[in-house]
Short mmCIF file of C-alpha atoms and ligand atoms in Angstrom, two decimals:
data_model
loop_
_atom_site.label_atom_id
_atom_site.label_comp_id
_atom_site.label_asym_id
_atom_site.label_seq_id
_atom_site.Cartn_x
_atom_site.Cartn_y
_atom_site.Cartn_z
CA MET A 1 19.67 -3.47 1.53
CA GLN A 2 21.37 -6.69 0.36
CA ARG A 3 18.58 -7.17 -2.17
CA GLN A 4 19.61 -3.90 -3.84
CA ARG A 5 23.34 -4.61 -3.55
CA PHE A 6 23.13 -8.17 -4.90
CA PRO A 7 20.10 -8.33 -7.20
CA GLU A 8 21.59 -11.35 -9.00
CA VAL A 9 21.39 -13.61 -5.93
CA GLN A 10 18.51 -16.06 -6.39
CA PRO A 11 16.30 -17.35 -3.54
CA LEU A 12 17.59 -20.54 -1.89
CA GLU A 13 15.86 -23.81 -2.68
CA ALA A 14 14.64 -24.05 0.92
CA THR A 15 12.99 -20.63 0.54
CA VAL A 16 11.31 -21.69 -2.69
CA GLN A 17 10.07 -24.89 -1.03
CA ARG A 18 8.74 -22.87 1.92
CA ARG A 19 6.88 -20.54 -0.44
CA VAL A 20 5.40 -23.53 -2.22
CA ARG A 21 4.26 -24.99 1.12
CA ARG A 22 2.70 -21.63 2.07
CA GLN A 23 0.89 -21.40 -1.28
CA VAL A 24 -0.36 -24.98 -0.92
CA GLY A 25 -1.61 -24.16 2.59
CA LEU A 26 -3.32 -20.97 1.45
CA SER A 27 -5.09 -22.71 -1.46
CA GLU A 28 -6.18 -25.50 0.87
CA VAL A 29 -7.74 -22.96 3.25
CA LEU A 30 -9.38 -20.92 0.49
CA ASN A 31 -10.97 -24.14 -0.77
CA ARG A 32 -12.42 -24.77 2.64
CA VAL A 33 -13.97 -21.38 3.40
CA PRO A 34 -17.57 -20.85 2.31
CA VAL A 35 -17.97 -19.73 -1.27
CA GLN A 36 -21.60 -19.92 -2.29
CA PRO A 37 -23.80 -16.86 -1.97
CA VAL A 38 -26.31 -18.43 0.37
CA LYS A 39 -28.97 -16.62 2.38
CA ARG A 40 -28.04 -16.22 6.02
CA GLY A 41 -31.30 -15.00 7.52
CA ARG A 42 -32.06 -11.82 5.63
CA VAL A 43 -28.43 -10.94 5.03
CA PRO A 44 -26.97 -12.31 1.78
CA PHE A 45 -23.59 -14.04 1.99
CA VAL A 46 -21.10 -12.57 -0.45
CA ARG A 47 -17.51 -13.71 -0.91
CA ILE A 48 -15.16 -11.58 -2.99
CA ASP A 49 -11.81 -13.02 -4.09
CA LEU A 50 -9.31 -10.30 -4.92
CA ASP A 51 -6.08 -10.60 -6.87
CA SER A 52 -3.57 -9.23 -4.37
CA ALA A 53 -0.98 -8.81 -7.16
CA ALA A 54 -3.27 -6.60 -9.26
CA GLU A 55 -2.28 -2.98 -9.76
CA LEU A 56 -5.52 -1.73 -8.19
CA ALA A 57 -5.66 -4.35 -5.43
CA GLU A 58 -5.85 -1.75 -2.70
CA PHE A 59 -8.65 0.13 -4.44
CA ASP A 60 -10.48 -3.18 -5.00
CA THR A 61 -10.15 -3.91 -1.28
CA LEU A 62 -11.84 -0.62 -0.37
CA GLU A 63 -14.62 -1.35 -2.87
CA ALA A 64 -15.21 -4.80 -1.37
CA LEU A 65 -15.35 -3.27 2.10
CA ALA A 66 -17.75 -0.60 0.85
CA VAL A 67 -20.22 -3.22 -0.45
CA GLN A 68 -19.98 -5.00 2.92
CA ALA A 69 -18.91 -8.36 1.47
CA THR A 70 -19.10 -11.14 4.04
CA LEU A 71 -15.71 -12.62 3.14
CA ILE A 72 -12.89 -10.92 1.27
CA THR A 73 -9.77 -12.84 0.27
CA GLY A 74 -6.46 -11.33 -0.86
CA ALA A 75 -7.17 -7.85 0.56
CA VAL A 76 -4.34 -5.33 0.31
CA PHE A 77 -3.67 -2.33 2.55
CA SER A 78 -0.84 0.15 2.63
CA GLY A 79 0.01 3.31 4.52
CA VAL A 80 2.73 5.60 5.74
CA LEU A 81 3.81 5.79 9.35
CA GLU A 82 6.09 8.69 10.27
CA GLY A 83 7.42 8.72 6.73
CA VAL A 84 7.86 4.92 6.53
CA GLU A 85 5.78 3.14 3.91
CA TRP A 86 4.18 -0.23 4.69
CA GLN A 87 1.97 -2.69 2.84
CA VAL A 88 0.26 -5.93 3.81
CA THR A 89 -1.93 -8.59 2.22
CA ALA A 90 -4.67 -9.91 4.50
CA ASP A 91 -5.41 -13.49 3.41
CA LEU A 92 -9.02 -13.15 4.63
CA LEU A 93 -11.29 -10.47 6.02
CA VAL A 94 -14.43 -11.67 7.76
CA ARG A 95 -17.32 -9.27 8.32
CA ASN A 96 -18.66 -9.04 11.88
CA ALA A 97 -22.27 -8.36 12.84
CA ASP A 98 -21.48 -4.68 13.56
CA GLY A 99 -20.04 -4.17 10.05
CA SER A 100 -16.39 -4.25 11.15
CA TYR A 101 -13.95 -6.86 9.80
CA THR A 102 -11.68 -9.40 11.48
CA PRO A 103 -8.42 -10.00 9.56
CA ILE A 104 -7.27 -13.61 9.27
CA MET A 105 -3.86 -14.81 8.12
CA VAL A 106 -2.92 -18.25 6.86
CA SER A 107 0.36 -19.54 8.16
CA ASN A 108 2.31 -22.79 8.21
CA HIS A 109 3.16 -22.23 11.85
CA ARG A 110 1.66 -24.23 14.67
CA VAL A 111 -0.47 -21.42 16.09
CA ALA A 112 -2.20 -23.27 18.93
CA ARG A 113 -1.88 -26.55 20.74
CA PRO A 114 -4.75 -28.56 22.21
CA ASN A 115 -4.81 -28.01 25.96
CA PRO A 116 -7.55 -29.30 28.26
CA HIS A 117 -6.81 -26.57 30.85
CA ARG A 118 -6.86 -23.51 28.58
CA THR A 119 -9.45 -22.00 26.24
CA MET A 120 -9.24 -19.77 23.18
CA LEU A 121 -11.78 -18.28 20.85
CA ALA A 122 -11.78 -19.78 17.37
CA LEU A 123 -13.83 -19.66 14.17
CA ALA A 124 -14.41 -22.86 12.22
CA THR A 125 -12.74 -22.42 8.80
CA THR A 126 -15.67 -23.96 6.95
CA ARG A 127 -18.08 -21.53 8.67
CA LEU A 128 -16.16 -18.26 8.29
CA GLY A 129 -18.61 -15.42 7.85
CA MET A 130 -21.49 -17.68 8.85
CA GLY A 131 -20.83 -18.81 12.41
CA HIS A 132 -19.80 -17.28 15.71
CA ALA A 133 -16.53 -17.73 17.53
CA LEU A 134 -16.48 -20.75 19.81
CA GLU A 135 -14.42 -21.50 22.90
CA VAL A 136 -12.03 -24.36 22.18
CA HIS A 137 -9.58 -26.08 24.50
CA ALA A 138 -6.26 -24.83 23.21
CA ALA A 139 -3.33 -22.62 24.15
CA PRO A 140 -1.81 -20.11 21.70
CA ARG A 141 1.72 -20.30 20.35
CA HIS A 142 2.96 -16.88 19.36
CA HIS A 143 4.73 -16.18 16.11
CA THR A 144 5.87 -12.61 15.79
CA ILE A 145 5.59 -12.47 12.02
CA ASP A 146 1.90 -13.48 12.11
CA GLY A 147 1.34 -10.79 14.76
CA TYR A 148 3.10 -8.16 12.60
CA ARG A 149 0.94 -8.97 9.59
CA LEU A 150 -2.26 -8.83 11.66
CA THR A 151 -1.23 -5.51 13.21
CA LEU A 152 -0.72 -3.97 9.76
CA ALA A 153 -4.04 -5.38 8.55
CA LEU A 154 -5.77 -3.80 11.55
CA MET A 155 -4.04 -0.49 10.78
CA GLY A 156 -5.42 -0.73 7.24
CA LEU A 157 -8.91 -1.56 8.51
CA GLU A 158 -8.68 1.32 10.99
CA ALA A 159 -7.89 3.74 8.16
CA ALA A 160 -10.85 2.34 6.21
CA GLY A 161 -13.14 2.74 9.25
CA CYS A 162 -13.72 -1.03 9.52
CA ALA A 163 -11.47 -2.13 12.41
CA PRO A 164 -13.11 -4.31 15.08
CA SER A 165 -13.31 -2.76 18.55
CA THR A 166 -12.08 -6.08 19.99
CA ASN A 167 -8.64 -5.80 18.35
CA LEU A 168 -8.93 -9.50 17.56
CA GLY A 169 -7.33 -11.09 14.54
CA GLY A 170 -7.19 -14.73 13.48
CA VAL A 171 -4.51 -17.14 12.33
CA ILE A 172 -5.16 -20.41 10.53
CA GLY A 173 -2.04 -22.49 11.11
CA GLN A 174 -1.11 -26.13 10.58
CA ASP A 175 -4.50 -27.13 11.96
CA ARG A 176 -6.55 -25.87 9.01
CA GLU A 177 -9.85 -26.54 10.78
CA TRP A 178 -9.76 -23.42 12.92
CA ALA A 179 -8.95 -19.73 12.74
CA TYR A 180 -7.63 -19.12 16.26
CA LEU A 181 -8.35 -15.60 17.49
CA ILE A 182 -5.67 -13.60 19.26
CA ASP A 183 -5.49 -10.15 20.79
CA VAL A 184 -3.41 -8.32 18.20
CA SER A 185 -2.73 -5.28 20.42
CA ARG A 186 0.10 -7.19 22.15
CA TYR A 187 2.03 -7.10 18.84
CA ALA A 188 1.42 -3.44 18.04
CA PRO A 189 4.39 -1.88 19.91
CA ALA A 190 6.87 -4.36 18.40
CA THR A 191 5.41 -3.85 14.92
CA ILE A 192 5.74 -0.06 15.20
CA ARG A 193 9.29 -0.42 16.53
CA ALA A 194 10.21 -2.73 13.64
CA LEU A 195 8.68 -0.32 11.11
CA LEU A 196 10.42 2.73 12.49
CA LYS A 197 13.78 1.06 13.06
CA PRO A 198 16.42 2.95 11.05
CA PRO A 199 17.60 0.97 8.03
CA SER A 200 20.60 -1.13 8.99
CA THR A 201 23.97 0.20 7.97
CA GLY A 202 25.41 -3.28 7.51
CA PRO A 203 24.67 -6.95 8.12
CA ARG A 204 24.16 -8.35 11.59
CA ARG A 205 23.71 -12.07 12.25
CA VAL A 206 20.15 -12.98 13.21
CA LYS A 207 18.21 -16.26 13.29
CA GLU A 208 17.04 -15.72 9.71
CA CYS A 209 20.63 -15.70 8.36
CA ALA A 210 20.63 -19.51 8.57
CA SER A 211 18.23 -19.68 5.64
CA CYS A 212 19.06 -16.42 3.84
CA ARG A 213 20.37 -16.31 0.29
CA PHE A 214 22.73 -13.41 1.08
CA TRP A 215 24.71 -15.23 3.78
CA SER A 216 27.63 -15.89 1.47
CA HIS A 217 27.94 -12.10 1.09
CA CYS A 218 27.17 -11.11 4.67
CA GLU A 219 29.37 -13.63 6.45
CA PRO A 220 32.70 -12.37 5.00
CA GLU A 221 31.71 -8.79 5.91
CA LEU A 222 30.85 -9.81 9.45
CA ARG A 223 34.08 -11.80 9.80
CA ALA A 224 36.18 -8.93 8.47
CA ALA A 225 34.57 -6.63 11.04
CA ASP A 226 34.81 -9.29 13.81
CA ASP A 227 31.19 -8.35 14.43
CA ILE A 228 29.97 -9.50 17.83
CA SER A 229 26.76 -10.89 16.27
CA LEU A 230 28.76 -13.82 14.87
CA PHE A 231 29.18 -14.94 18.47
CA LEU A 232 25.96 -13.53 19.97
CA SER A 233 23.23 -13.34 17.33
CA GLY A 234 20.04 -11.28 17.28
CA ASP A 235 19.61 -8.94 20.24
CA ARG A 236 21.74 -11.06 22.59
CA ALA A 237 24.66 -8.66 22.14
CA ASP A 238 22.61 -5.49 22.70
CA ILE A 239 23.71 -5.06 26.31
CA TYR A 240 27.36 -5.15 25.19
CA ARG A 241 26.81 -2.85 22.23
CA GLU A 242 25.30 -0.33 24.63
CA GLN A 243 28.67 -0.38 26.41
CA GLY A 244 30.48 0.27 23.13
CA ILE A 245 31.52 -3.40 22.67
CA ASN A 246 30.89 -4.22 19.02
CA THR A 247 33.44 -6.94 18.30
CA THR A 248 34.10 -10.35 19.78
CA GLN A 249 37.68 -9.35 20.52
CA ALA A 250 36.47 -6.31 22.46
CA LEU A 251 34.21 -8.60 24.48
CA ILE A 252 37.16 -10.90 25.25
CA ASP A 253 39.36 -7.95 26.19
CA ALA A 254 36.68 -6.44 28.42
CA SER A 255 37.19 -9.35 30.89
CA LEU A 256 33.54 -9.49 31.87
CA GLY A 257 33.78 -12.91 33.52
CA ASP A 258 32.05 -15.98 32.03
CA ILE A 259 30.85 -14.25 28.86
CA SER A 260 34.39 -13.14 27.98
CA HIS A 261 35.72 -16.66 28.66
CA ILE A 262 32.97 -18.16 26.49
CA ALA A 263 33.77 -15.65 23.72
CA GLN A 264 37.42 -16.65 23.96
CA ALA A 265 36.41 -20.33 23.59
CA TRP A 266 34.21 -19.46 20.61
CA ARG A 267 37.15 -17.65 19.00
CA ALA A 268 39.34 -20.73 19.59
CA GLU A 269 36.58 -22.94 18.07
CA ILE A 270 36.15 -24.86 21.31
CA PRO A 271 32.59 -26.24 21.03
CA VAL A 272 31.89 -26.98 24.67
CA LEU A 273 33.13 -26.05 28.13
CA ARG A 274 32.54 -27.64 31.51
CA ARG A 275 30.92 -25.70 34.32
CA VAL A 276 31.90 -28.45 36.74
CA ALA A 277 35.15 -30.26 37.46
CA ARG A 278 33.68 -33.64 36.57
CA THR A 279 30.44 -34.29 34.74
CA ALA A 280 27.95 -37.10 35.39
CA ALA A 281 24.79 -38.63 33.89
CA PRO A 282 22.04 -40.88 35.26
CA ARG A 283 22.82 -44.59 34.94
CA PHE A 284 20.54 -47.64 34.71
CA ASP A 285 21.15 -51.33 34.09
CA VAL A 286 18.93 -51.25 31.00
CA GLU A 287 18.97 -48.03 28.96
CA ILE A 288 16.89 -47.08 25.92
CA ASP A 289 17.34 -43.94 23.79
CA VAL A 290 14.24 -42.60 22.04
CA ASP A 291 13.72 -40.03 19.28
CA VAL A 292 10.44 -39.10 17.58
CA GLU A 293 9.89 -37.72 14.05
CA ALA A 294 6.65 -35.95 13.15
CA TYR A 295 5.30 -34.21 10.07
CA LEU A 296 4.12 -30.70 10.99
CA ASP A 297 1.12 -31.05 13.28
CA LEU A 298 -0.33 -33.94 11.33
CA GLY A 299 1.17 -36.68 13.46
CA ALA A 300 4.20 -38.67 14.61
CA TYR A 301 5.31 -41.20 12.03
CA LEU A 302 8.48 -42.57 13.61
CA TRP A 303 9.40 -43.63 17.13
CA GLY A 304 13.07 -44.63 17.02
CA THR A 305 14.66 -46.64 19.84
CA PHE A 306 18.24 -47.74 20.56
CA ASP A 307 19.08 -50.19 23.33
CA GLY A 308 22.84 -49.89 23.09
CA GLU A 309 23.08 -52.63 20.49
CA GLU A 310 20.17 -52.45 18.11
CA TYR A 311 18.25 -49.55 16.55
CA ARG A 312 14.57 -50.47 16.35
CA PRO A 313 12.24 -48.04 14.53
CA PHE A 314 8.45 -48.08 14.89
CA VAL A 315 7.35 -46.35 11.72
CA ILE A 316 4.50 -45.70 9.29
CA TRP A 317 4.74 -43.81 6.01
CA SER A 318 1.02 -43.04 5.61
CA GLY A 319 -2.09 -42.73 7.73
CA LEU A 320 -1.00 -39.84 9.98
CA GLY A 321 -3.89 -38.73 12.18
CA GLU A 322 -5.66 -42.04 11.54
CA ALA A 323 -5.79 -45.33 13.46
CA ALA A 324 -2.49 -46.39 11.84
CA GLU A 325 -0.68 -43.70 13.81
CA GLY A 326 -2.20 -44.92 17.08
CA GLU A 327 -1.36 -48.56 16.23
CA ASN A 328 2.27 -47.65 15.52
CA PHE A 329 2.54 -45.82 18.84
CA ALA A 330 0.89 -48.76 20.63
CA LYS A 331 3.57 -51.10 19.24
CA PHE A 332 6.30 -48.75 20.46
CA TRP A 333 4.72 -48.37 23.89
CA THR A 334 4.11 -52.12 24.29
CA TRP A 335 7.73 -52.85 23.35
CA LEU A 336 9.01 -50.22 25.82
CA ARG A 337 6.80 -51.61 28.57
CA SER A 338 7.95 -55.19 27.91
CA ARG A 339 11.60 -54.07 28.15
CA ARG A 340 10.82 -52.38 31.45
CA ASP A 341 8.97 -55.43 32.84
CA LYS A 342 11.76 -57.77 31.77
CA ALA A 343 14.36 -55.55 33.45
CA HIS A 344 12.36 -55.44 36.67
CA GLN A 345 11.80 -59.21 36.65
CA GLU A 346 15.53 -59.64 36.43
CA GLY A 347 16.12 -57.18 39.26
CA GLN A 348 17.59 -54.53 36.95
CA THR A 349 16.99 -50.78 36.90
CA PHE A 350 15.46 -49.30 33.73
CA GLY A 351 15.78 -45.82 32.20
CA VAL A 352 14.72 -44.13 28.95
CA PHE A 353 16.57 -41.14 27.45
CA CYS A 354 15.91 -38.50 24.84
CA TYR A 355 17.53 -35.18 23.88
CA ALA A 356 15.27 -32.14 24.55
CA SER A 357 12.04 -33.83 25.58
CA ASN A 358 9.48 -31.26 24.33
CA GLY A 359 8.77 -33.09 21.06
CA GLU A 360 8.59 -36.56 22.60
CA ASN A 361 6.40 -35.35 25.50
CA HIS A 362 4.07 -33.52 23.12
CA TRP A 363 3.61 -36.49 20.79
CA MET A 364 3.26 -39.09 23.56
CA LEU A 365 0.52 -37.01 25.22
CA SER A 366 -1.14 -36.04 21.96
CA THR A 367 -1.22 -39.63 20.72
CA ALA A 368 -2.66 -40.85 24.02
CA ARG A 369 -5.32 -38.11 23.91
CA ARG A 370 -6.31 -38.91 20.34
CA PHE A 371 -6.25 -42.71 20.38
CA TYR A 372 -6.67 -44.02 23.95
CA GLY A 373 -9.81 -46.17 24.10
CA LYS A 374 -10.05 -46.19 20.28
CA VAL A 375 -6.90 -48.10 19.34
CA LYS A 376 -5.86 -51.15 21.32
CA GLY A 377 -2.61 -50.79 23.22
CA VAL A 378 -2.49 -46.98 23.29
CA PRO A 379 -1.89 -45.87 26.90
CA SER A 380 -4.10 -43.34 28.67
CA GLU A 381 -2.91 -39.76 29.05
CA GLU A 382 -2.55 -40.43 32.78
CA GLU A 383 -0.20 -43.37 32.15
CA VAL A 384 1.92 -41.22 29.82
CA ARG A 385 2.02 -38.39 32.37
CA ASP A 386 3.14 -40.84 35.07
CA PHE A 387 5.97 -41.96 32.82
CA ILE A 388 7.02 -38.42 31.87
CA SER A 389 7.18 -37.31 35.50
CA SER A 390 9.01 -40.46 36.67
CA ASP A 391 12.77 -40.72 37.07
CA ARG A 392 12.75 -43.39 34.36
CA TRP A 393 12.36 -40.61 31.74
CA ASN A 394 15.56 -38.56 31.33
CA ASP A 395 16.14 -35.50 29.18
CA MET A 396 19.85 -35.46 28.30
CA PHE A 397 19.65 -31.85 27.12
CA ALA A 398 18.67 -30.75 30.65
CA VAL A 399 21.42 -32.95 32.10
CA ALA A 400 24.01 -31.47 29.71
CA ARG A 401 22.87 -27.87 30.22
CA SER A 402 23.30 -28.11 33.97
CA GLN A 403 26.98 -29.00 33.58
CA LEU A 404 28.18 -27.61 30.27
CA VAL A 405 28.13 -24.44 28.25
CA GLY A 406 28.37 -24.35 24.46
CA PRO A 407 29.71 -21.16 22.85
CA GLY A 408 27.62 -22.05 19.78
CA GLY A 409 24.76 -23.70 21.70
CA LEU A 410 24.18 -27.13 23.21
CA GLY A 411 21.90 -28.69 20.60
CA LEU A 412 22.36 -32.38 19.83
CA LYS A 413 24.14 -31.48 16.58
CA GLN A 414 26.61 -29.25 18.42
CA LEU A 415 27.29 -31.45 21.42
CA ALA A 416 27.44 -34.97 20.00
CA PRO A 417 30.51 -34.28 17.78
CA ALA A 418 32.30 -33.04 20.92
CA ALA A 419 31.46 -36.41 22.45
CA GLY A 420 33.02 -38.10 19.41
CA PHE A 421 29.81 -38.94 17.54
CA HIS A 422 29.16 -38.17 13.85
CA TRP A 423 26.07 -38.62 11.71
CA GLU A 424 26.00 -40.77 8.62
CA GLU A 425 23.72 -38.13 7.05
CA GLU A 426 25.95 -35.13 7.80
CA ASP A 427 23.95 -32.31 6.21
CA PHE A 428 20.45 -33.34 7.09
CA ALA A 429 18.42 -31.12 9.40
CA GLY A 430 14.89 -30.08 10.39
CA GLU A 431 13.49 -28.78 7.09
CA ASP A 432 15.23 -31.55 5.13
CA SER A 433 13.36 -34.16 7.14
CA LEU A 434 10.02 -32.46 6.34
CA HIS A 435 10.84 -32.59 2.67
CA ALA A 436 12.13 -36.18 2.89
CA PHE A 437 8.94 -37.32 4.61
CA LEU A 438 6.83 -35.84 1.79
CA ILE A 439 8.92 -37.82 -0.71
CA ALA A 440 8.85 -40.95 1.48
CA ALA A 441 5.07 -40.74 1.76
CA THR A 442 4.04 -39.70 -1.73
CA THR A 443 6.51 -40.64 -4.48
CA PRO A 444 7.01 -43.85 -6.48
CA ASP A 445 8.98 -46.72 -5.01
CA ALA A 446 12.68 -46.11 -5.62
CA GLU A 447 12.62 -42.45 -4.64
CA ALA A 448 10.44 -43.15 -1.61
CA GLU A 449 12.73 -45.99 -0.51
CA ALA A 450 15.77 -43.73 -0.62
CA ALA A 451 14.00 -41.04 1.44
CA ARG A 452 12.83 -43.64 3.96
CA ALA A 453 16.34 -45.02 4.35
CA GLN A 454 17.63 -41.48 4.84
CA LEU A 455 15.04 -40.70 7.53
CA LEU A 456 15.72 -43.96 9.39
CA SER A 457 19.47 -43.36 9.26
CA TYR A 458 18.99 -39.80 10.57
CA ASN A 459 16.66 -40.89 13.36
CA GLY A 460 18.84 -43.87 14.32
CA ASP A 461 21.85 -41.60 14.59
CA ASP A 462 19.92 -39.10 16.74
CA CYS A 463 19.25 -41.98 19.18
CA ARG A 464 22.90 -43.13 19.08
CA ALA A 465 24.10 -39.52 19.51
CA THR A 466 22.03 -39.22 22.71
CA ALA A 467 23.66 -42.41 24.02
CA ALA A 468 27.12 -41.13 23.07
CA ILE A 469 26.59 -37.90 25.04
CA ARG A 470 25.49 -39.88 28.08
CA HIS A 471 28.59 -42.08 28.03
CA TRP A 472 30.86 -39.09 27.50
CA LEU A 473 29.33 -37.20 30.43
CA ARG A 474 29.78 -40.25 32.65
CA GLN A 475 33.45 -40.35 31.77
CA GLY A 476 33.70 -36.73 32.93
CA ALA A 477 33.65 -34.99 29.51
CA LEU A 478 37.35 -34.41 30.08
CA SER A 479 37.99 -33.29 26.51
CA ALA A 480 35.95 -30.15 27.26
CA PRO A 481 38.01 -27.46 29.03
CA VAL A 482 36.70 -26.04 32.30
CA LEU A 483 35.05 -22.63 31.90
CA GLY A 484 37.46 -19.85 32.87
CA SER A 485 40.50 -22.13 33.17
S1 SF4 B 1 22.31 -13.11 5.73
FE1 SF4 B 1 21.47 -12.24 7.60
S2 SF4 B 1 22.32 -10.18 7.71
FE2 SF4 B 1 22.56 -10.91 5.60
S3 SF4 B 1 20.75 -10.14 4.53
FE3 SF4 B 1 20.31 -12.22 5.21
S4 SF4 B 1 19.30 -11.98 7.21
FE4 SF4 B 1 20.29 -10.00 6.74
#
């Protein structure tokens, strides 16, 4: 709707960069999949590359299916469901032995994580159309948009009489080696619902607004209407809308307990409230704050530490996935261990902190799995697990969440300012750091140096922000009003 109302609004730079990254990823994958018409037993291997932007792309797709090509790239399908038109481009179609096709999408999402306790079926990218699916030790990570695209591709294949009876589709994500197979039927109901949803009559704040070019038009409309989605985005307000509550003021006036109090705080721009009379945080004689930075799934390049006085980064700007990454982690781990041993020798307690431990836990375990026994000083997975499950390892997000509530969330960026901390790099966030790492790792000296300094400043401040929250909680977080008071 906004696209028709404001045709002059250009895509944001972040969107353009994301499209470029997707195109780079797609080209990388298409370069890896088999191309040569080689004999596979008595069945010839045929790859057909279609131009998905061509006027007759859909017709070309049907032709390629009709000649039973082994691999088809850039296939296009469209259809009409209960009067609603849809169209999808399938990045790859891979012919199965029974003549049906498995659709495969290329995405920049992390679509699976290595997991020794779980298995998934996957096709090796370099053997698509030639090999069979293998069981690999991994667990899926679901991304609705990939599921939607696969569902539509299966609908197109169904109409063409080429859908696989398994309902499997594949996604090649950040790990370009594998097309991980998923049961697409789980996404079908949500895809149909999304297709048949009546067109919206006006804007409503959703997650995507944060990176949408129309926000400068939608936000004033939402504010003028006092739309409840400004406070509760996405479907979080659905249960109130069902009761006829469409504005934040109506939610406040409805006196529904905590949620109305939190809405009132949001309206008053109070960033955080206390659930408890006096807050607390774990305390140790020696305390270290840690924050990791990684580039996509390729590896962790920076382990930042702050001991209350000095920020000490363990960093590499190249060699992700190679021994250099393991060596950098080994230096970090050895330093951490020596601080622990020194504390214990001096009869002091020792604790390490981070904010939202998922990233740190993932990269500590992943690095141990990949480099233990190959790179000197890298701990075993068991040693890392012992550390993660010990009371020396403290997630300040979990500590904060048990005692506070944030009308706009309790992320580090929301909470630390309430604790009096501010970043040197004010407007630097997730996607910026991806872009900065690319510059830091690939451009000539001066530009790379500036990006490196920016990343170190950002990471150092994330460590200091975690420390600031801890101190503030220990002092009772008295600047935060008590919920409902
Ligand atoms: S800013 Fe949000 S509501 Fe507006 S068009 Fe973009 S996604 Fe839709």
